[in-house]
PDB file of C-alpha atoms in Angstrom:
ATOM      1  CA  MET A   1      -3.734  15.991   4.948  1.00  0.00           C
ATOM      2  CA  LYS A   2      -2.943  17.301   8.259  1.00  0.00           C
ATOM      3  CA  ARG A   3      -5.845  19.016   9.958  1.00  0.00           C
ATOM      4  CA  ILE A   4      -3.798  19.843  13.324  1.00  0.00           C
ATOM      5  CA  VAL A   5       0.423  20.000  12.965  1.00  0.00           C
ATOM      6  CA  ILE A   6       1.552  19.021  16.467  1.00  0.00           C
ATOM      7  CA  GLY A   7       5.330  20.121  16.155  1.00  0.00           C
ATOM      8  CA  LEU A   8       6.266  19.083  20.357  1.00  0.00           C
ATOM      9  CA  LEU A   9       8.150  16.225  20.642  1.00  0.00           C
ATOM     10  CA  THR A  10       7.338  16.059  24.442  1.00  0.00           C
ATOM     11  CA  VAL A  11       3.462  15.942  23.302  1.00  0.00           C
ATOM     12  CA  GLY A  12       4.864  12.821  21.394  1.00  0.00           C
ATOM     13  CA  SER A  13       6.608  11.621  24.149  1.00  0.00           C
ATOM     14  CA  LEU A  14       3.277  11.807  26.333  1.00  0.00           C
ATOM     15  CA  VAL A  15       1.414   9.636  23.839  1.00  0.00           C
ATOM     16  CA  CYS A  16       1.633   5.850  24.075  1.00  0.00           C
ATOM     17  CA  ALA A  17       2.458   4.354  20.621  1.00  0.00           C
ATOM     18  CA  VAL A  18      -0.455   2.599  18.851  1.00  0.00           C
ATOM     19  CA  GLN A  19       1.029  -0.503  16.296  1.00  0.00           C
ATOM     20  CA  ALA A  20      -0.843   0.096  13.006  1.00  0.00           C
ATOM     21  CA  GLU A  21      -3.385  -2.045  11.438  1.00  0.00           C
ATOM     22  CA  LEU A  22      -4.388  -3.505   8.349  1.00  0.00           C
ATOM     23  CA  LEU A  23      -6.850  -0.905   6.629  1.00  0.00           C
ATOM     24  CA  LEU A  24      -7.562  -2.430   3.853  1.00  0.00           C
ATOM     25  CA  GLY A  25      -6.988  -5.531   2.432  1.00  0.00           C
ATOM     26  CA  PHE A  26      -7.680  -7.088  -1.322  1.00  0.00           C
ATOM     27  CA  ASP A  27      -6.943 -10.920  -2.337  1.00  0.00           C
ATOM     28  CA  GLN A  28      -9.715 -11.574  -4.539  1.00  0.00           C
ATOM     29  CA  TRP A  29      -9.548 -10.828  -8.153  1.00  0.00           C
ATOM     30  CA  ALA A  30     -12.592  -9.359 -10.568  1.00  0.00           C
ATOM     31  CA  ASN A  31     -11.912 -10.734 -14.017  1.00  0.00           C
ATOM     32  CA  PRO A  32     -10.390  -7.966 -15.609  1.00  0.00           C
ATOM     33  CA  PHE A  33     -12.107  -8.437 -19.147  1.00  0.00           C
ATOM     34  CA  SER A  34     -15.201  -7.514 -17.476  1.00  0.00           C
ATOM     35  CA  ASN A  35     -13.078  -3.797 -16.614  1.00  0.00           C
ATOM     36  CA  GLN A  36     -14.777  -4.249 -13.064  1.00  0.00           C
ATOM     37  CA  GLY A  37     -13.076  -3.012  -9.824  1.00  0.00           C
ATOM     38  CA  ASN A  38     -11.712  -4.793  -6.828  1.00  0.00           C
ATOM     39  CA  SER A  39     -13.946  -4.283  -3.834  1.00  0.00           C
ATOM     40  CA  ALA A  40     -11.560  -5.091  -0.682  1.00  0.00           C
ATOM     41  CA  SER A  41     -11.852  -8.500   1.300  1.00  0.00           C
ATOM     42  CA  PHE A  42     -10.875  -6.698   4.179  1.00  0.00           C
ATOM     43  CA  VAL A  43     -12.002  -3.337   5.459  1.00  0.00           C
ATOM     44  CA  GLY A  44     -11.390  -1.714   8.356  1.00  0.00           C
ATOM     45  CA  THR A  45     -13.871   0.337  10.852  1.00  0.00           C
ATOM     46  CA  ASP A  46     -14.456   4.055   9.661  1.00  0.00           C
ATOM     47  CA  VAL A  47     -12.695   3.164   6.413  1.00  0.00           C
ATOM     48  CA  SER A  48     -13.977   2.379   3.030  1.00  0.00           C
ATOM     49  CA  GLY A  49     -11.830   2.206  -0.318  1.00  0.00           C
ATOM     50  CA  SER A  50     -11.772   0.268  -4.039  1.00  0.00           C
ATOM     51  CA  MET A  51      -9.139  -1.315  -6.263  1.00  0.00           C
ATOM     52  CA  THR A  52      -9.169  -0.734 -10.124  1.00  0.00           C
ATOM     53  CA  TYR A  53      -6.242  -1.441 -12.627  1.00  0.00           C
ATOM     54  CA  SER A  54      -5.154  -0.072 -16.076  1.00  0.00           C
ATOM     55  CA  GLY A  55      -2.834  -1.301 -19.057  1.00  0.00           C
ATOM     56  CA  GLY A  56      -3.635  -4.040 -21.664  1.00  0.00           C
ATOM     57  CA  THR A  57      -4.409  -3.486 -25.016  1.00  0.00           C
ATOM     58  CA  ASN A  58      -3.453  -6.895 -26.927  1.00  0.00           C
ATOM     59  CA  SER A  59      -3.345 -10.517 -26.159  1.00  0.00           C
ATOM     60  CA  ALA A  60       0.453 -10.525 -24.911  1.00  0.00           C
ATOM     61  CA  SER A  61      -0.208  -7.227 -22.675  1.00  0.00           C
ATOM     62  CA  GLU A  62      -2.984  -7.581 -20.162  1.00  0.00           C
ATOM     63  CA  TRP A  63      -3.616  -8.451 -16.886  1.00  0.00           C
ATOM     64  CA  PHE A  64      -4.971 -12.020 -15.875  1.00  0.00           C
ATOM     65  CA  ASN A  65      -6.283 -13.349 -12.632  1.00  0.00           C
ATOM     66  CA  GLY A  66      -5.008 -16.818 -12.352  1.00  0.00           C
ATOM     67  CA  ASP A  67      -4.992 -19.841  -9.905  1.00  0.00           C
ATOM     68  CA  SER A  68      -1.292 -19.973  -8.654  1.00  0.00           C
ATOM     69  CA  GLY A  69      -1.341 -16.971  -5.878  1.00  0.00           C
ATOM     70  CA  SER A  70       0.304 -16.465  -2.506  1.00  0.00           C
ATOM     71  CA  ASN A  71      -0.314 -19.065  -0.233  1.00  0.00           C
ATOM     72  CA  ASP A  72       1.295 -16.837   3.404  1.00  0.00           C
ATOM     73  CA  GLY A  73      -2.081 -15.378   4.526  1.00  0.00           C
ATOM     74  CA  THR A  74      -0.276 -12.570   4.752  1.00  0.00           C
ATOM     75  CA  PHE A  75      -0.693  -8.997   3.174  1.00  0.00           C
ATOM     76  CA  GLY A  76       2.611  -8.334   2.740  1.00  0.00           C
ATOM     77  CA  PRO A  77       5.416  -9.456   5.258  1.00  0.00           C
ATOM     78  CA  SER A  78       3.017  -9.404   8.723  1.00  0.00           C
ATOM     79  CA  LEU A  79      -0.979  -8.130   8.186  1.00  0.00           C
ATOM     80  CA  THR A  80      -2.805 -11.689   8.594  1.00  0.00           C
ATOM     81  CA  GLY A  81      -5.904 -12.295   7.482  1.00  0.00           C
ATOM     82  CA  ALA A  82      -5.245 -12.786   3.749  1.00  0.00           C
ATOM     83  CA  ASP A  83      -6.199 -15.953   1.835  1.00  0.00           C
ATOM     84  CA  ASN A  84      -3.993 -18.527   1.724  1.00  0.00           C
ATOM     85  CA  THR A  85      -5.667 -21.455  -0.905  1.00  0.00           C
ATOM     86  CA  GLY A  86      -3.040 -19.576  -3.254  1.00  0.00           C
ATOM     87  CA  THR A  87      -6.700 -19.319  -5.776  1.00  0.00           C
ATOM     88  CA  THR A  88      -6.873 -15.776  -6.032  1.00  0.00           C
ATOM     89  CA  ALA A  89      -3.645 -14.253  -7.895  1.00  0.00           C
ATOM     90  CA  PHE A  90      -3.640 -11.653 -10.476  1.00  0.00           C
ATOM     91  CA  LEU A  91      -1.647 -12.121 -13.429  1.00  0.00           C
ATOM     92  CA  GLY A  92       0.192  -9.085 -15.588  1.00  0.00           C
ATOM     93  CA  GLY A  93       0.897 -10.665 -18.822  1.00  0.00           C
ATOM     94  CA  LEU A  94       3.499  -7.585 -19.533  1.00  0.00           C
ATOM     95  CA  ALA A  95       4.485  -6.950 -22.791  1.00  0.00           C
ATOM     96  CA  THR A  96       7.657  -6.859 -24.077  1.00  0.00           C
ATOM     97  CA  LYS A  97       9.976  -3.988 -23.825  1.00  0.00           C
ATOM     98  CA  GLY A  98       9.307  -1.335 -27.056  1.00  0.00           C
ATOM     99  CA  VAL A  99       6.068  -2.918 -27.775  1.00  0.00           C
ATOM    100  CA  ASN A 100       4.170  -1.121 -25.097  1.00  0.00           C
ATOM    101  CA  ASP A 101       4.279   1.377 -22.732  1.00  0.00           C
ATOM    102  CA  GLN A 102       5.338  -0.422 -19.375  1.00  0.00           C
ATOM    103  CA  SER A 103       3.999   2.518 -16.846  1.00  0.00           C
ATOM    104  CA  ALA A 104       0.311   2.220 -18.185  1.00  0.00           C
ATOM    105  CA  PHE A 105      -0.041  -1.140 -16.254  1.00  0.00           C
ATOM    106  CA  ALA A 106      -0.697  -0.598 -12.407  1.00  0.00           C
ATOM    107  CA  VAL A 107      -3.058  -1.271  -9.872  1.00  0.00           C
ATOM    108  CA  PHE A 108      -4.965   1.856  -8.356  1.00  0.00           C
ATOM    109  CA  VAL A 109      -6.574   1.583  -4.871  1.00  0.00           C
ATOM    110  CA  THR A 110      -8.397   4.234  -3.253  1.00  0.00           C
ATOM    111  CA  ILE A 111      -8.970   4.769   0.691  1.00  0.00           C
ATOM    112  CA  ASN A 112     -11.025   6.750   2.403  1.00  0.00           C
ATOM    113  CA  ASN A 113     -11.195   8.349   6.017  1.00  0.00           C
ATOM    114  CA  ASP A 114     -14.757   7.890   7.093  1.00  0.00           C
ATOM    115  CA  HIS A 115     -14.614   8.532  10.768  1.00  0.00           C
ATOM    116  CA  ALA A 116     -16.426  11.641  11.948  1.00  0.00           C
ATOM    117  CA  THR A 117     -13.660  13.428  13.530  1.00  0.00           C
ATOM    118  CA  ASP A 118      -9.857  11.568  13.552  1.00  0.00           C
ATOM    119  CA  ASN A 119      -6.974  11.982  11.722  1.00  0.00           C
ATOM    120  CA  LEU A 120      -6.142   8.395   9.981  1.00  0.00           C
ATOM    121  CA  VAL A 121      -2.170   8.033   9.663  1.00  0.00           C
ATOM    122  CA  ILE A 122      -0.987   5.708   6.822  1.00  0.00           C
ATOM    123  CA  ASN A 123       1.668   3.934   7.415  1.00  0.00           C
ATOM    124  CA  ASN A 124       2.341   1.147   4.904  1.00  0.00           C
ATOM    125  CA  PHE A 125       1.620  -0.089   1.221  1.00  0.00           C
ATOM    126  CA  VAL A 126       2.092  -3.630   1.096  1.00  0.00           C
ATOM    127  CA  PHE A 127       1.758  -6.669  -1.137  1.00  0.00           C
ATOM    128  CA  ASP A 128       3.031  -9.857  -2.657  1.00  0.00           C
ATOM    129  CA  THR A 129       4.750 -10.013  -5.735  1.00  0.00           C
ATOM    130  CA  TRP A 130       6.650 -12.837  -7.876  1.00  0.00           C
ATOM    131  CA  ARG A 131       8.450 -12.112 -10.973  1.00  0.00           C
ATOM    132  CA  GLU A 132       8.781 -15.020 -13.280  1.00  0.00           C
ATOM    133  CA  PHE A 133      10.874 -14.560 -15.662  1.00  0.00           C
ATOM    134  CA  ALA A 134      14.419 -13.158 -16.059  1.00  0.00           C
ATOM    135  CA  GLY A 135      13.586 -10.501 -17.934  1.00  0.00           C
ATOM    136  CA  SER A 136       9.799  -9.687 -16.047  1.00  0.00           C
ATOM    137  CA  PRO A 137       9.518  -5.991 -14.933  1.00  0.00           C
ATOM    138  CA  PRO A 138      12.326  -6.430 -11.602  1.00  0.00           C
ATOM    139  CA  ARG A 139      10.477  -3.590  -9.429  1.00  0.00           C
ATOM    140  CA  TRP A 140       7.463  -1.501  -8.733  1.00  0.00           C
ATOM    141  CA  ASP A 141       7.056   2.287  -8.515  1.00  0.00           C
ATOM    142  CA  LEU A 142       3.843   3.575  -5.828  1.00  0.00           C
ATOM    143  CA  TYR A 143       2.379   7.121  -6.521  1.00  0.00           C
ATOM    144  CA  GLY A 144       0.174   9.173  -4.638  1.00  0.00           C
ATOM    145  CA  SER A 145      -2.674  11.416  -5.200  1.00  0.00           C
ATOM    146  CA  GLY A 146      -5.782  13.064  -3.507  1.00  0.00           C
ATOM    147  CA  ASP A 147      -5.199  14.577   0.092  1.00  0.00           C
ATOM    148  CA  ILE A 148      -1.666  13.179   0.488  1.00  0.00           C
ATOM    149  CA  THR A 149       1.997  14.200  -0.921  1.00  0.00           C
ATOM    150  CA  SER A 150       1.105  13.640  -4.485  1.00  0.00           C
ATOM    151  CA  GLY A 151       3.922  12.119  -7.250  1.00  0.00           C
ATOM    152  CA  PHE A 152       6.306   9.324  -6.734  1.00  0.00           C
ATOM    153  CA  LEU A 153       6.565   8.130  -3.392  1.00  0.00           C
ATOM    154  CA  LYS A 154       8.451   4.758  -3.409  1.00  0.00           C
ATOM    155  CA  GLN A 155       9.914   2.293  -5.177  1.00  0.00           C
ATOM    156  CA  THR A 156      10.514  -1.535  -4.290  1.00  0.00           C
ATOM    157  CA  ALA A 157      14.298  -3.050  -4.128  1.00  0.00           C
ATOM    158  CA  PHE A 158      15.147  -5.199  -7.218  1.00  0.00           C
ATOM    159  CA  ILE A 159      12.732  -8.222  -6.927  1.00  0.00           C
ATOM    160  CA  SER A 160      14.598 -11.632  -8.025  1.00  0.00           C
ATOM    161  CA  ASN A 161      13.812 -13.847 -10.496  1.00  0.00           C
ATOM    162  CA  LEU A 162      11.373 -16.664  -8.769  1.00  0.00           C
ATOM    163  CA  GLY A 163      10.749 -19.037 -12.259  1.00  0.00           C
ATOM    164  CA  ALA A 164       7.511 -19.966 -13.221  1.00  0.00           C
ATOM    165  CA  PRO A 165       4.628 -20.361 -10.582  1.00  0.00           C
ATOM    166  CA  ALA A 166       3.766 -23.757  -9.560  1.00  0.00           C
ATOM    167  CA  THR A 167      -0.556 -24.763  -9.156  1.00  0.00           C
ATOM    168  CA  ALA A 168      -2.524 -23.439  -6.331  1.00  0.00           C
ATOM    169  CA  ASN A 169      -1.698 -23.752  -2.749  1.00  0.00           C
ATOM    170  CA  ALA A 170       2.390 -23.915  -3.940  1.00  0.00           C
ATOM    171  CA  ASN A 171       3.277 -20.238  -3.818  1.00  0.00           C
ATOM    172  CA  ASP A 172       4.788 -18.070  -1.350  1.00  0.00           C
ATOM    173  CA  TYR A 173       5.456 -14.819  -2.728  1.00  0.00           C
ATOM    174  CA  THR A 174       7.839 -11.848  -2.120  1.00  0.00           C
ATOM    175  CA  ASP A 175       6.313  -9.974   0.745  1.00  0.00           C
ATOM    176  CA  LEU A 176       6.738  -6.101   0.167  1.00  0.00           C
ATOM    177  CA  SER A 177       5.874  -3.081   2.203  1.00  0.00           C
ATOM    178  CA  MET A 178       6.664   0.516   1.410  1.00  0.00           C
ATOM    179  CA  ASN A 179       7.194   2.704   4.510  1.00  0.00           C
ATOM    180  CA  LEU A 180       4.794   6.012   4.184  1.00  0.00           C
ATOM    181  CA  GLY A 181       5.571   7.652   7.450  1.00  0.00           C
ATOM    182  CA  ASN A 182       8.423   9.740   5.388  1.00  0.00           C
ATOM    183  CA  ILE A 183       6.521  11.077   2.521  1.00  0.00           C
ATOM    184  CA  GLY A 184       5.551  14.478   3.645  1.00  0.00           C
ATOM    185  CA  ASP A 185       2.118  14.230   4.330  1.00  0.00           C
ATOM    186  CA  ASN A 186       0.677  10.897   5.001  1.00  0.00           C
ATOM    187  CA  VAL A 187      -2.446  11.449   7.235  1.00  0.00           C
ATOM    188  CA  LEU A 188      -5.920  11.767   5.961  1.00  0.00           C
ATOM    189  CA  ALA A 189      -8.432  14.004   7.938  1.00  0.00           C
ATOM    190  CA  ALA A 190     -11.857  13.283   8.882  1.00  0.00           C
ATOM    191  CA  GLY A 191     -13.407  13.118   5.254  1.00  0.00           C
ATOM    192  CA  GLU A 192     -10.096  12.709   2.946  1.00  0.00           C
ATOM    193  CA  SER A 193      -9.088  10.211   0.654  1.00  0.00           C
ATOM    194  CA  ALA A 194      -6.464   9.456  -1.210  1.00  0.00           C
ATOM    195  CA  THR A 195      -5.515   7.095  -4.389  1.00  0.00           C
ATOM    196  CA  PHE A 196      -2.053   4.853  -4.669  1.00  0.00           C
ATOM    197  CA  GLU A 197      -1.074   3.831  -8.137  1.00  0.00           C
ATOM    198  CA  LEU A 198       1.373   0.864  -7.826  1.00  0.00           C
ATOM    199  CA  ARG A 199       2.794   1.263 -11.064  1.00  0.00           C
ATOM    200  CA  VAL A 200       4.868  -1.531 -12.809  1.00  0.00           C
ATOM    201  CA  TRP A 201       8.706  -0.869 -13.592  1.00  0.00           C
ATOM    202  CA  GLU A 202       9.864  -1.422 -17.202  1.00  0.00           C
ATOM    203  CA  SER A 203      10.202  -4.840 -18.280  1.00  0.00           C
ATOM    204  CA  THR A 204      13.930  -6.099 -18.789  1.00  0.00           C
ATOM    205  CA  SER A 205      12.657  -8.500 -21.990  1.00  0.00           C
ATOM    206  CA  SER A 206      14.396  -8.503 -24.925  1.00  0.00           C
ATOM    207  CA  ILE A 207      11.733  -7.839 -28.196  1.00  0.00           C
ATOM    208  CA  ASN A 208      11.256 -11.448 -28.594  1.00  0.00           C
ATOM    209  CA  GLN A 209       9.867 -12.322 -24.666  1.00  0.00           C
ATOM    210  CA  VAL A 210       6.942 -11.451 -22.260  1.00  0.00           C
ATOM    211  CA  GLY A 211       8.381 -10.511 -19.010  1.00  0.00           C
ATOM    212  CA  LYS A 212       5.067 -11.468 -16.495  1.00  0.00           C
ATOM    213  CA  SER A 213       4.893 -10.205 -13.093  1.00  0.00           C
ATOM    214  CA  TRP A 214       2.175 -11.451 -10.310  1.00  0.00           C
ATOM    215  CA  ILE A 215       0.906  -9.552  -7.502  1.00  0.00           C
ATOM    216  CA  ASP A 216      -1.736 -10.483  -4.808  1.00  0.00           C
ATOM    217  CA  ASN A 217      -2.625  -9.605  -0.982  1.00  0.00           C
ATOM    218  CA  VAL A 218      -2.460  -6.094  -1.377  1.00  0.00           C
ATOM    219  CA  GLY A 219      -2.748  -3.601   1.473  1.00  0.00           C
ATOM    220  CA  ILE A 220      -3.076  -0.783   3.669  1.00  0.00           C
ATOM    221  CA  ASP A 221      -2.311  -0.349   7.083  1.00  0.00           C
ATOM    222  CA  GLY A 222      -2.505   2.387   9.640  1.00  0.00           C
ATOM    223  CA  VAL A 223      -3.759   4.016  12.645  1.00  0.00           C
ATOM    224  CA  PHE A 224      -6.755   6.534  13.352  1.00  0.00           C
ATOM    225  CA  GLN A 225      -5.529   9.248  15.736  1.00  0.00           C
ATOM    226  CA  ALA A 226      -8.197  11.762  17.678  1.00  0.00           C
ATOM    227  CA  VAL A 227      -8.096  14.989  16.964  1.00  0.00           C
ATOM    228  CA  PRO A 228      -7.662  17.205  20.042  1.00  0.00           C
ATOM    229  CA  GLU A 229     -10.175  19.715  21.315  1.00  0.00           C
ATOM    230  CA  PRO A 230      -8.309  23.612  21.181  1.00  0.00           C
ATOM    231  CA  ALA A 231      -8.716  23.375  25.174  1.00  0.00           C
ATOM    232  CA  THR A 232      -7.269  19.847  25.474  1.00  0.00           C
ATOM    233  CA  LEU A 233      -4.520  20.903  23.352  1.00  0.00           C
ATOM    234  CA  GLY A 234      -3.441  24.092  25.523  1.00  0.00           C
ATOM    235  CA  LEU A 235      -3.358  21.727  28.427  1.00  0.00           C
ATOM    236  CA  ILE A 236      -1.195  19.042  26.730  1.00  0.00           C
ATOM    237  CA  VAL A 237       1.224  21.585  25.719  1.00  0.00           C
ATOM    238  CA  MET A 238       1.089  23.367  29.213  1.00  0.00           C
ATOM    239  CA  PHE A 239       1.919  20.197  30.668  1.00  0.00           C
ATOM    240  CA  GLY A 240       4.233  19.196  28.137  1.00  0.00           C
ATOM    241  CA  GLY A 241       6.483  22.151  28.847  1.00  0.00           C
ATOM    242  CA  GLY A 242       6.122  21.658  32.600  1.00  0.00           C
ATOM    243  CA  LEU A 243       8.040  18.223  31.969  1.00  0.00           C
ATOM    244  CA  VAL A 244      10.883  20.549  29.898  1.00  0.00           C
ATOM    245  CA  VAL A 245      11.382  22.944  33.065  1.00  0.00           C
ATOM    246  CA  ALA A 246      10.674  20.167  35.389  1.00  0.00           C
ATOM    247  CA  ARG A 247      13.361  17.797  33.578  1.00  0.00           C
ATOM    248  CA  ARG A 248      15.637  20.995  33.276  1.00  0.00           C
ATOM    249  CA  PHE A 249      15.917  21.732  36.957  1.00  0.00           C
ATOM    250  CA  PHE A 250      16.358  18.564  38.713  1.00  0.00           C
ATOM    251  CA  THR A 251      18.972  16.898  35.785  1.00  0.00           C
ATOM    252  CA  ILE A 252      22.665  17.283  37.478  1.00  0.00           C
TER     253      ILE A 252
END
């Protein structure tokens, strides 16, 4: 939730754009049968978080960790620092359509703003994915909860069938990024937290097939923004208003 909402374009024009940075990154996958969550392999300053997952009722519908991960070295399209050895993939062996509830298969990422005062603006939820079969789930849905906009947030575009993953160090997964800049509330005030649920879309497999989708290099990027003191905020508003007046006066 936004601690302070500033609805002045003039103020925004005075602040230089700060490029978003990786806040949390996950490219190491715990054994799902141990029912353990995953610790982030990358954690930004004044941020903490964790990952868990759900789904799996039989041998044909469970999560598996594998050795054919994404090898491009990025979280999503461009955030560097991910493992590029291709040995940390996480495989969801997804049940056939009509047999199990596909929506039960999900990855949950929780992020906490541990800064004492500043707001944390969350810009993108990113990940790498590999769709193995023509009947594998073709999309991922993102849901939010906690101190941000709750409910459905985004859906990926249709993911092309890539075929069976090769052995380790040989896969460049599809890189996906979900922009969270227009979801309504993508800001965590100091001490707040949010949980993102990345839910697999329904499989298009026939009743006798298993559709598999792989996921790797999950990350969240964003930027901290200082919260102005009331006196400072007043000066900014006055200065911004002065610029507007001056611009109108000198415009021919």
